[in-house]
Amino acid sequence: MSLNRMMRMHNLCKKICLPLLLLCLMCLANEAQAAASFMPVEDIKIGMTGIGRTVVEGTKIEEFGVEVLGVLKNKGPVGDLILVRTSGNVIERTDGIAQGMSGSPVYIDGRLVGAIAYGWSLTDHRVGMVTPIGDMVNLWELPDGRNSQVASGIQPLATPLMVSGFGKPALEMLKQKLQPYNLVPYATGEAPEGVSFAPLEPGSAIGVQLVRGDASVGALGTVTYVEGDKVVAFGHPFLKKGNIGYFMTNAYMFTTVKSLESSFKVGATGETLGIINQDRGAAVAGQQGRYPNIVPLRIQVSDLGTGRSQDAAVQVVRDEEIGPILATATTFNVIDKAMDRTGPGTAKVSFRISSADLPGGELKRENMFYSPASISESAVGEFFEAVNMLAANQYQKVNIMNIDVSVKVEEERRTATIVEAKAKQTNVKPGQKVDLEVKLKPFRGEAFVQQVTFDVPKTQAEGPLMLEVRGGGIIPLQQLLKKTGLEEELQMLGYKRNKNKTLGDEVKSFAERDHNNDVVVEIMEMEPMEGQGPSGPKPNAAMIGEDSAALQSGAKNNNPEADKGNANAAASSKDKLKKTAPKAKSHTSTEYIIDGDSQVTLNVKG
């Protein structure tokens, strides 16, 4: 090999290898520097001082003083906690550690110790607990299967749930339904237009958003640490639901409200930055640039009396527990805004829930409701039942792809009572169509006759045939007993539950159940009750009705004994009847919510 060629190869190696070597050394140095930037719990000593970082107004990060009071061994959800006292101008302005400061990073000698996370209620708000950073960053190593497709006496600092776009009634509904999750929503506005958000860094305000779009529901906290696109925050759990899929946003802080129990920040979620995919004892964690799977919800409401209309489009996080609550409260809010009033009314509600996991790809339902107290609330009851049924079903996971809701509401009471029913001819043959005349009396209106047709079964035996004519809102006794918790007693008496049901059966049963505005005709048979022995009567007996107004308003009796008494009274009132499986049934839709019932007797001749 010539000398010139050897020199050229040597120079080439220098050009290639030297930069690679320098790159490796830089990576090792960065890794060592990152590791050195954390201060482990074992290095923490009483009396050490440092700083914390947080946002109390706008988007500017400010610092406050921190002094170590001690280390509480094994007092945290996953390990030790560090007891600290805070001080400085920021703490004076917020009257101590405030809700929303969760996650505020604490540094000693320039090294990250952990996040402000815990405190005591109604005590010195300047004293709190720090979750060690090592316990927090461990969340990044946990599996993320959900999103693969795309100390005694202490309390976690409450996480403010900021809600914008909701009126007071909807906010109260949300507050009531989220109470079991220890979430308290506060009404707030949106971040000011034109506000400049800097990239997330330790001390930045961060949002965990559950609903976004024309309305927003989200929790606020503070970023503790950022490494590349990975983020940890809060220093304690949000809902402690493990592997989740919520929106990660930046946030804007309006102010901090002082409170005797605990001060709290008031702010708004901002731009969507990524996904929060871990919610565990030490922190919440997520990744920027990735986004969660969501459920698009479109709501259209028209008030027929005023001509007002309201449309809204939001995205709701996929969560089997709180997802139905969020979707229902948002829908209620749009109805309430369109009506701009509270009180009685009638609503016609239709909704479609789309999912590849459902038979036919969707669940559709239309119904009418009346309430003498709050039609907005009554209108969303069946919608909540449907979404919750799919989310919590025992058969399989249902990935809802889209939800559309349409509501037409008016102040007028559109209810009618069945006065009587009669057949145009009483002597019939198997397979014959029978025309019935059902007299209906609308509320404060003139009675009229509704024509109804019923098909006598082709296999119907000769003899008397009793037809029950009722409103679709009348609740069968079996359903009432299930609501009052007596279903197990029925099973003891001989009632057998169908154990071979599928999700398709549940969806079909829900979609095809009687409508409140239907006149329903079905077969009942006269015969003595069976099973009057030691086991007691077999529970096959009776249909009962409820007052239409109470039924449509969703009123519930808070006294189980009274409910049980009502059920027993209804059964005894028809103790000479046995309700067998319907051999035939017809539905006739009306423009009224129907209550009451009547009977028609036919004579079947071969």
XYZ file of C-alpha atoms in Angstrom:
606
model
C 0.000 0.000 0.000
C 1.410 3.420 -0.926
C 2.234 5.982 1.736
C -0.202 8.506 0.241
C -3.048 6.002 0.365
C -2.263 5.137 3.989
C -2.315 8.839 4.891
C -5.678 9.320 3.160
C -7.183 6.374 5.096
C -5.770 7.710 8.352
C -7.306 11.127 7.754
C -10.648 9.517 6.842
C -10.659 7.532 10.079
C -9.973 10.714 11.999
C -12.903 12.441 10.295
C -15.329 9.593 11.035
C -14.169 8.064 14.308
C -13.316 11.212 16.203
C -16.847 12.713 15.934
C -18.345 9.345 16.882
C -16.074 9.147 19.897
C -16.961 12.680 20.929
C -20.676 11.888 20.505
C -20.365 8.823 22.727
C -18.493 10.811 25.353
C -21.171 13.522 25.255
C -23.938 10.952 25.671
C -22.133 9.401 28.637
C -21.572 12.848 30.108
C -25.235 13.797 29.630
C -26.345 10.513 31.193
C -24.026 11.032 34.147
C -25.179 14.640 34.459
C -28.858 13.589 34.378
C -28.265 10.957 37.042
C -26.276 13.424 39.124
C -29.116 16.016 38.842
C -31.329 13.856 41.074
C -30.800 13.849 44.851
C -31.808 10.474 46.326
C -33.747 10.294 49.595
C -30.778 8.855 51.479
C -28.852 12.093 50.829
C -31.576 14.306 52.315
C -30.749 15.794 55.709
C -32.825 17.828 58.149
C -32.158 21.535 57.758
C -31.271 21.435 54.066
C -32.738 24.343 52.104
C -33.635 24.718 48.485
C -36.216 26.140 46.095
C -39.488 25.099 44.517
C -40.904 26.250 41.209
C -44.525 26.804 40.151
C -46.915 29.087 38.246
C -49.374 31.129 40.303
C -50.442 33.632 37.658
C -50.383 33.498 33.862
C -47.629 31.213 32.558
C -44.612 32.675 34.402
C -42.668 30.236 36.589
C -41.810 31.639 40.027
C -39.678 30.301 42.871
C -40.340 29.803 46.573
C -38.190 28.674 49.498
C -38.119 25.094 50.848
C -36.598 23.755 54.104
C -36.336 20.030 54.922
C -37.960 19.116 58.260
C -37.397 15.367 57.992
C -37.898 12.172 56.022
C -40.998 10.060 56.726
C -40.108 6.458 56.011
C -42.680 4.447 54.044
C -45.420 7.038 54.508
C -46.076 7.560 50.818
C -48.100 5.402 48.439
C -44.928 3.798 47.062
C -42.189 4.725 49.545
C -40.776 7.607 51.569
C -41.997 11.192 51.772
C -39.941 14.281 52.577
C -41.426 16.727 55.089
C -40.781 20.374 54.139
C -41.710 23.917 55.124
C -42.217 26.441 52.323
C -41.657 30.182 52.441
C -41.240 33.311 50.356
C -43.330 35.815 48.431
C -45.133 33.168 46.368
C -46.221 31.294 49.500
C -47.404 34.512 51.138
C -49.532 35.320 48.088
C -51.076 31.853 47.951
C -51.476 31.573 51.737
C -49.382 28.419 51.757
C -49.256 25.387 49.497
C -52.318 25.601 47.243
C -54.245 23.042 45.250
C -52.689 23.074 41.801
C -49.142 23.297 43.156
C -49.006 19.497 43.107
C -45.922 18.512 41.155
C -43.962 21.694 41.877
C -40.316 20.568 41.610
C -38.071 21.001 44.646
C -34.319 21.503 44.171
C -31.504 21.357 46.729
C -28.045 22.402 45.624
C -29.294 22.402 42.040
C -30.369 18.758 42.232
C -33.997 17.678 41.803
C -35.374 16.136 44.985
C -39.000 15.540 43.997
C -42.422 17.184 43.848
C -44.648 19.001 46.328
C -47.544 16.581 46.665
C -49.146 16.239 50.113
C -50.336 18.391 52.987
C -52.818 18.649 55.848
C -56.231 20.311 55.799
C -57.088 23.101 58.245
C -53.511 23.305 59.557
C -50.322 25.165 58.629
C -50.560 25.280 54.833
C -46.867 26.113 54.555
C -45.932 22.570 55.586
C -46.197 19.799 53.045
C -44.756 16.566 51.701
C -42.487 15.913 48.748
C -42.666 12.736 46.645
C -39.115 11.603 45.684
C -38.292 12.016 41.992
C -37.003 8.446 41.707
C -40.452 7.042 42.471
C -41.964 9.348 39.869
C -39.729 8.661 36.871
C -40.149 4.915 37.399
C -43.599 5.344 35.809
C -41.957 5.801 32.422
C -40.834 2.175 32.509
C -44.324 0.742 33.042
C -46.155 -0.961 30.136
C -48.707 1.106 28.235
C -51.061 -1.569 26.918
C -54.090 0.702 27.000
C -52.637 3.073 24.419
C -50.716 0.577 22.318
C -52.756 1.558 19.304
C -51.979 5.059 19.014
C -49.563 8.199 55.035
C -51.728 8.113 57.627
C -53.099 11.522 58.569
C -51.886 13.166 55.350
C -53.818 13.879 52.186
C -52.789 14.386 48.576
C -53.217 18.005 47.617
C -56.623 18.130 45.969
C -56.427 18.487 42.214
C -58.655 21.358 41.027
C -60.991 20.275 38.226
C -61.432 23.318 36.015
C -64.624 23.369 33.943
C -65.375 25.893 31.215
C -68.463 26.156 29.023
C -70.760 24.672 31.716
C -73.705 26.485 33.297
C -74.481 26.229 37.005
C -77.022 23.335 36.748
C -74.630 21.228 34.649
C -71.781 22.036 37.022
C -73.913 20.821 39.939
C -74.710 17.595 38.079
C -71.024 17.056 37.363
C -70.155 17.775 40.992
C -72.721 15.269 42.245
C -71.751 12.473 39.874
C -67.990 12.947 40.397
C -68.251 13.065 44.178
C -67.337 9.359 44.568
C -64.049 10.125 42.765
C -63.177 12.993 45.164
C -63.209 15.482 42.291
C -64.630 18.964 42.866
C -65.249 20.978 39.675
C -64.827 24.741 39.615
C -66.284 27.010 36.943
C -63.659 28.936 35.027
C -63.068 30.493 31.631
C -60.768 29.711 28.764
C -57.157 30.830 28.543
C -56.892 34.375 27.106
C -56.452 34.632 23.347
C -52.917 35.257 22.203
C -51.302 33.947 25.377
C -47.831 32.573 24.702
C -47.084 29.122 26.098
C -43.456 28.124 26.499
C -42.396 24.454 26.200
C -43.059 22.406 29.324
C -40.299 22.522 31.902
C -40.077 21.848 35.642
C -42.426 24.286 37.345
C -44.711 24.792 34.326
C -48.466 24.557 34.799
C -49.873 21.375 33.241
C -53.370 20.133 32.549
C -54.879 16.644 32.530
C -57.906 17.158 30.310
C -60.942 14.863 30.206
C -63.246 16.798 27.845
C -62.144 19.228 25.154
C -63.912 21.196 22.433
C -66.927 23.453 22.954
C -66.651 22.600 26.665
C -63.643 21.681 28.752
C -63.105 19.607 31.883
C -59.566 19.208 33.157
C -57.352 19.008 36.229
C -54.449 21.374 36.861
C -51.083 20.715 38.441
C -47.375 21.371 38.032
C -44.655 19.712 35.956
C -41.939 18.123 38.066
C -39.484 16.863 35.466
C -39.111 16.623 31.688
C -36.766 14.307 29.846
C -37.016 14.514 26.068
C -40.699 14.020 25.280
C -41.450 12.352 28.646
C -43.108 14.247 31.499
C -43.914 13.532 35.162
C -46.164 15.788 37.246
C -48.410 16.163 40.328
C -46.273 14.010 42.685
C -49.429 12.113 43.651
C -52.183 10.304 41.727
C -55.008 12.050 39.919
C -57.554 9.208 40.062
C -54.970 6.443 40.590
C -56.373 4.460 37.673
C -53.050 3.118 36.446
C -52.662 2.901 32.670
C -54.961 5.599 31.262
C -55.355 7.756 28.152
C -56.083 11.420 28.962
C -55.097 14.655 27.210
C -51.874 16.374 28.316
C -52.094 20.161 27.951
C -50.247 23.252 29.018
C -52.215 25.583 31.319
C -52.828 29.208 32.211
C -53.347 30.372 35.799
C -55.724 33.254 36.507
C -55.140 33.524 40.245
C -54.992 31.638 43.540
C -58.033 31.692 45.839
C -57.246 31.664 49.550
C -59.254 29.277 51.707
C -59.259 28.231 55.359
C -59.283 24.562 54.363
C -56.877 24.805 51.432
C -56.118 27.520 48.890
C -56.478 26.564 45.247
C -55.362 27.844 41.870
C -57.932 28.947 39.314
C -56.842 28.399 35.752
C -57.624 26.880 32.390
C -56.209 24.086 30.287
C -54.492 25.224 27.109
C -53.144 23.505 24.014
C -53.083 19.736 23.704
C -49.468 18.568 23.864
C -49.710 14.805 24.187
C -51.011 11.992 26.348
C -51.124 11.278 30.090
C -50.867 7.498 30.144
C -49.933 6.665 33.739
C -51.853 7.674 36.857
C -50.317 6.012 39.905
C -49.371 6.587 43.527
C -46.205 8.590 42.898
C -47.316 10.832 40.029
C -48.987 11.166 36.674
C -46.764 10.616 33.657
C -47.081 11.025 29.947
C -45.497 11.675 26.614
C -45.619 14.716 24.381
C -46.425 14.206 20.706
C -48.676 11.167 21.337
C -52.417 11.530 21.659
C -55.100 9.430 23.347
C -57.975 7.630 21.701
C -61.127 9.674 22.263
C -64.900 9.554 21.776
C -66.314 12.349 19.568
C -69.672 13.578 20.913
C -71.981 15.810 18.846
C -75.084 17.318 20.486
C -77.913 19.224 18.780
C -80.730 20.760 20.828
C -83.796 22.712 19.677
C -86.311 24.471 21.922
C -89.556 24.300 19.953
C -91.189 26.982 22.077
C -88.582 29.713 21.712
C -86.911 28.688 18.474
C -83.535 28.668 20.208
C -81.016 26.012 19.236
C -77.642 24.962 20.565
C -75.014 22.730 18.976
C -71.846 21.444 20.568
C -68.998 19.155 19.586
C -66.590 17.767 22.165
C -64.084 14.962 22.568
C -64.412 12.785 25.666
C -61.625 10.541 26.955
C -62.165 6.793 26.853
C -62.832 5.815 30.448
C -65.344 3.145 31.416
C -66.144 4.783 34.774
C -66.141 8.534 34.265
C -66.626 8.636 30.475
C -70.425 8.115 30.685
C -70.629 10.769 33.416
C -68.705 13.309 31.347
C -70.740 12.626 28.189
C -74.052 12.880 30.071
C -73.168 16.060 31.969
C -71.986 17.682 28.729
C -75.239 16.756 26.970
C -77.273 18.044 29.918
C -75.333 21.300 29.739
C -76.192 21.856 26.065
C -79.901 21.201 26.729
C -79.859 23.581 29.681
C -78.206 26.320 27.614
C -80.662 25.923 24.736
C -83.668 26.133 27.088
C -82.201 28.934 29.226
C -84.546 27.955 32.044
C -85.237 25.198 34.542
C -88.540 23.490 35.146
C -91.129 21.271 33.471
C -91.348 20.225 29.874
C -91.448 17.469 27.303
C -88.460 16.259 25.323
C -88.040 14.002 22.338
C -84.564 12.484 22.494
C -82.741 10.386 19.930
C -79.160 9.174 20.026
C -76.854 6.930 18.054
C -73.762 5.279 19.544
C -71.433 3.859 16.907
C -68.971 1.025 17.529
C -67.578 -1.837 15.498
C -68.119 -4.002 18.596
C -71.924 -3.635 18.428
C -74.338 -5.698 16.316
C -74.970 -3.682 13.170
C -72.265 -1.268 14.245
C -74.479 0.978 16.371
C -77.062 1.376 19.118
C -79.962 3.664 18.193
C -82.747 4.815 20.466
C -85.550 7.392 20.374
C -87.935 8.196 23.205
C -90.094 10.908 24.788
C -89.849 12.193 28.356
C -91.849 14.509 30.566
C -90.808 16.032 33.875
C -92.703 18.421 36.152
C -89.419 19.560 37.722
C -86.391 19.339 35.410
C -86.851 18.195 31.847
C -83.148 18.748 31.113
C -82.223 16.119 33.683
C -84.945 13.663 32.634
C -83.934 13.957 28.984
C -80.442 12.547 29.596
C -81.390 9.665 31.899
C -81.774 6.993 29.214
C -78.723 8.276 27.334
C -76.586 7.841 30.458
C -78.033 4.348 30.919
C -77.073 3.398 27.366
C -73.495 4.699 27.486
C -72.942 3.227 30.930
C -74.386 -0.141 29.839
C -71.885 -0.356 26.983
C -68.935 0.873 29.031
C -69.558 -1.414 32.002
C -70.966 -4.488 30.240
C -69.769 -7.870 31.500
C -69.296 -9.453 28.073
C -66.592 -7.612 26.152
C -64.820 -4.285 25.762
C -66.716 -1.812 23.588
C -64.709 0.886 21.822
C -67.206 3.651 21.124
C -66.232 5.448 17.932
C -68.827 8.223 17.809
C -71.931 9.517 19.612
C -74.672 11.725 18.147
C -77.471 13.146 20.312
C -80.492 15.114 19.139
C -83.025 16.708 21.513
C -86.232 18.612 20.784
C -87.741 20.169 23.896
C -90.853 22.195 24.686
C -92.462 23.559 27.822
C -95.861 22.023 27.088
C -96.847 18.872 28.972
C -97.519 16.208 26.370
C -98.919 13.306 28.386
C -102.107 11.299 27.891
C -103.926 8.680 29.949
C -105.648 5.544 28.633
C -109.331 5.910 29.532
C -110.622 2.710 27.944
C -109.938 0.252 25.150
C -112.295 -1.896 23.118
C -112.150 -4.165 20.098
C -114.242 -3.534 17.009
C -115.019 -7.246 17.001
C -114.662 -9.701 19.849
C -114.950 -12.990 17.955
C -111.673 -13.602 16.140
C -109.670 -16.356 14.492
C -106.008 -17.369 14.917
C -103.810 -15.204 12.694
C -106.449 -12.500 12.321
C -105.718 -8.776 12.651
C -107.810 -7.111 15.325
C -108.538 -3.385 15.330
C -108.697 -1.787 18.773
C -109.990 1.647 19.692
C -108.021 3.142 22.578
C -109.496 6.276 24.124
C -106.748 8.681 25.256
C -107.201 11.781 27.422
C -104.362 14.314 27.011
C -103.442 16.548 29.903
C -105.873 19.482 29.800
C -107.042 18.369 26.364
C -109.984 16.700 24.698
C -110.109 12.914 24.614
C -109.562 11.208 21.280
C -109.477 7.654 19.935
C -106.215 6.054 18.836
C -106.562 3.158 16.398
C -104.349 0.200 17.279
C -103.905 -3.093 15.434
C -103.046 -6.396 17.075
C -102.191 -9.680 15.334
C -103.692 -12.733 16.994
C -101.018 -15.462 16.943
C -101.586 -18.136 14.332
C -101.089 -20.793 16.989
C -103.501 -19.222 19.482
C -105.765 -21.826 21.082
C -109.533 -21.459 21.094
C -111.152 -19.739 24.039
C -110.915 -16.409 25.868
C -107.908 -14.221 25.097
C -107.155 -11.255 27.371
C -105.192 -8.338 25.974
C -103.416 -5.802 28.181
C -103.451 -2.304 26.665
C -100.996 0.018 28.431
C -98.674 2.946 28.049
C -95.094 2.185 27.099
C -93.882 3.952 30.237
C -95.596 1.471 32.545
C -92.911 -0.534 34.349
C -93.292 -4.315 34.573
C -93.166 -5.634 38.122
C -90.006 -7.617 37.412
C -88.087 -4.462 36.448
C -89.270 -2.646 39.570
C -88.182 -5.506 41.810
C -84.759 -5.454 40.164
C -84.469 -1.737 40.864
C -85.388 -2.211 44.518
C -82.821 -4.973 44.984
C -85.302 -7.855 45.286
C -84.132 -9.824 42.255
C -82.153 -12.274 44.404
C -85.288 -12.981 46.435
C -87.096 -13.772 43.200
C -84.408 -16.295 42.322
C -84.912 -17.920 45.721
C -88.596 -18.279 44.821
C -87.814 -20.053 41.588
C -87.099 -17.322 39.088
C -84.177 -18.293 36.860
C -81.956 -15.721 35.227
C -80.905 -16.278 31.637
C -77.178 -17.019 31.917
C -76.660 -17.358 28.160
C -77.178 -13.709 27.315
C -74.698 -11.911 25.079
C -73.841 -8.266 24.560
C -75.977 -8.406 21.423
C -78.941 -9.551 23.522
C -78.460 -6.690 25.972
C -78.183 -4.111 23.197
C -81.225 -5.472 21.371
C -83.273 -5.556 24.573
C -82.364 -1.945 25.299
C -83.006 -0.700 21.760
C -86.342 -2.507 21.460
C -87.759 -1.785 24.897
C -91.115 -0.029 24.987
C -91.146 3.700 24.296
C -92.867 6.077 26.691
C -95.030 7.410 23.855
C -96.201 3.956 22.728
C -99.577 2.317 23.202
C -98.586 -1.290 23.894
C -100.868 -4.294 23.434
C -99.813 -7.724 24.693
C -101.376 -10.996 25.736
C -102.269 -11.841 29.316
C -103.946 -15.025 30.484
C -106.407 -15.521 33.303
C -105.490 -18.425 35.556
C -104.843 -19.054 39.238
C -101.400 -18.459 40.653
C -99.150 -21.479 41.022
C -96.737 -22.461 43.731
C -98.696 -21.537 46.880
C -96.709 -24.118 48.860
C -93.800 -23.703 51.264
C -91.763 -21.867 48.649
C -94.416 -19.170 48.291
C -95.927 -17.853 45.064
C -93.848 -17.948 41.932
C -93.074 -14.406 40.761
C -94.728 -14.428 37.374
C -97.604 -12.179 38.154
C -98.564 -8.669 37.178
C -97.971 -5.476 35.400
C -97.950 -2.250 37.334
C -98.084 1.380 36.376
C -96.550 4.499 37.853
C -97.661 8.087 37.802
C -96.440 9.367 34.453
C -94.923 12.562 35.838
C -92.927 10.715 38.488
C -91.864 8.098 35.981
C -90.629 10.547 33.378
C -88.840 12.736 35.916
C -86.858 9.731 37.075
C -88.132 10.133 40.656
C -86.885 7.519 43.072
C -88.224 6.468 46.467
C -85.409 6.677 48.968
C -87.167 4.209 51.261
C -86.481 0.605 50.129
C -89.221 -0.702 52.426
C -91.735 1.604 50.789
C -90.585 0.459 47.333
C -90.988 -3.142 48.433
C -94.438 -2.381 49.767
C -95.453 -0.761 46.492
C -94.278 -3.801 44.571
C -96.150 -6.177 46.868
C -99.289 -4.074 46.622
C -99.099 -4.113 42.848
C -98.680 -7.873 42.807
C -101.546 -8.496 45.203
C -103.854 -6.232 43.191
C -103.583 -8.731 40.348
C -103.066 -11.892 42.358
C -105.616 -13.718 40.235
C -103.569 -13.180 37.091
C -100.468 -14.825 35.772
C -98.367 -12.896 33.285
C -96.927 -15.445 30.904
C -94.282 -14.826 28.262
C -95.929 -12.656 25.600
C -97.126 -14.632 22.638
C -97.592 -11.418 20.686
C -97.088 -7.721 21.199
C -97.774 -4.561 19.243
C -96.554 -0.976 19.587
C -98.293 2.111 18.236
C -96.381 5.361 18.479
C -98.143 8.585 19.520
C -97.219 12.220 20.138
C -97.922 11.797 23.846
C -96.297 10.041 26.760
C -98.874 7.380 27.641
C -99.838 6.228 31.111
C -102.613 4.034 32.477
C -103.882 0.699 31.197
C -107.007 -1.194 30.204
C -107.988 -4.745 29.258
C -109.802 -6.189 26.276
C -111.165 -9.750 26.133
C -111.485 -11.561 22.804
C -113.031 -14.909 21.996
C -110.860 -17.038 19.706
C -112.660 -19.541 17.508
C -110.989 -21.960 15.135
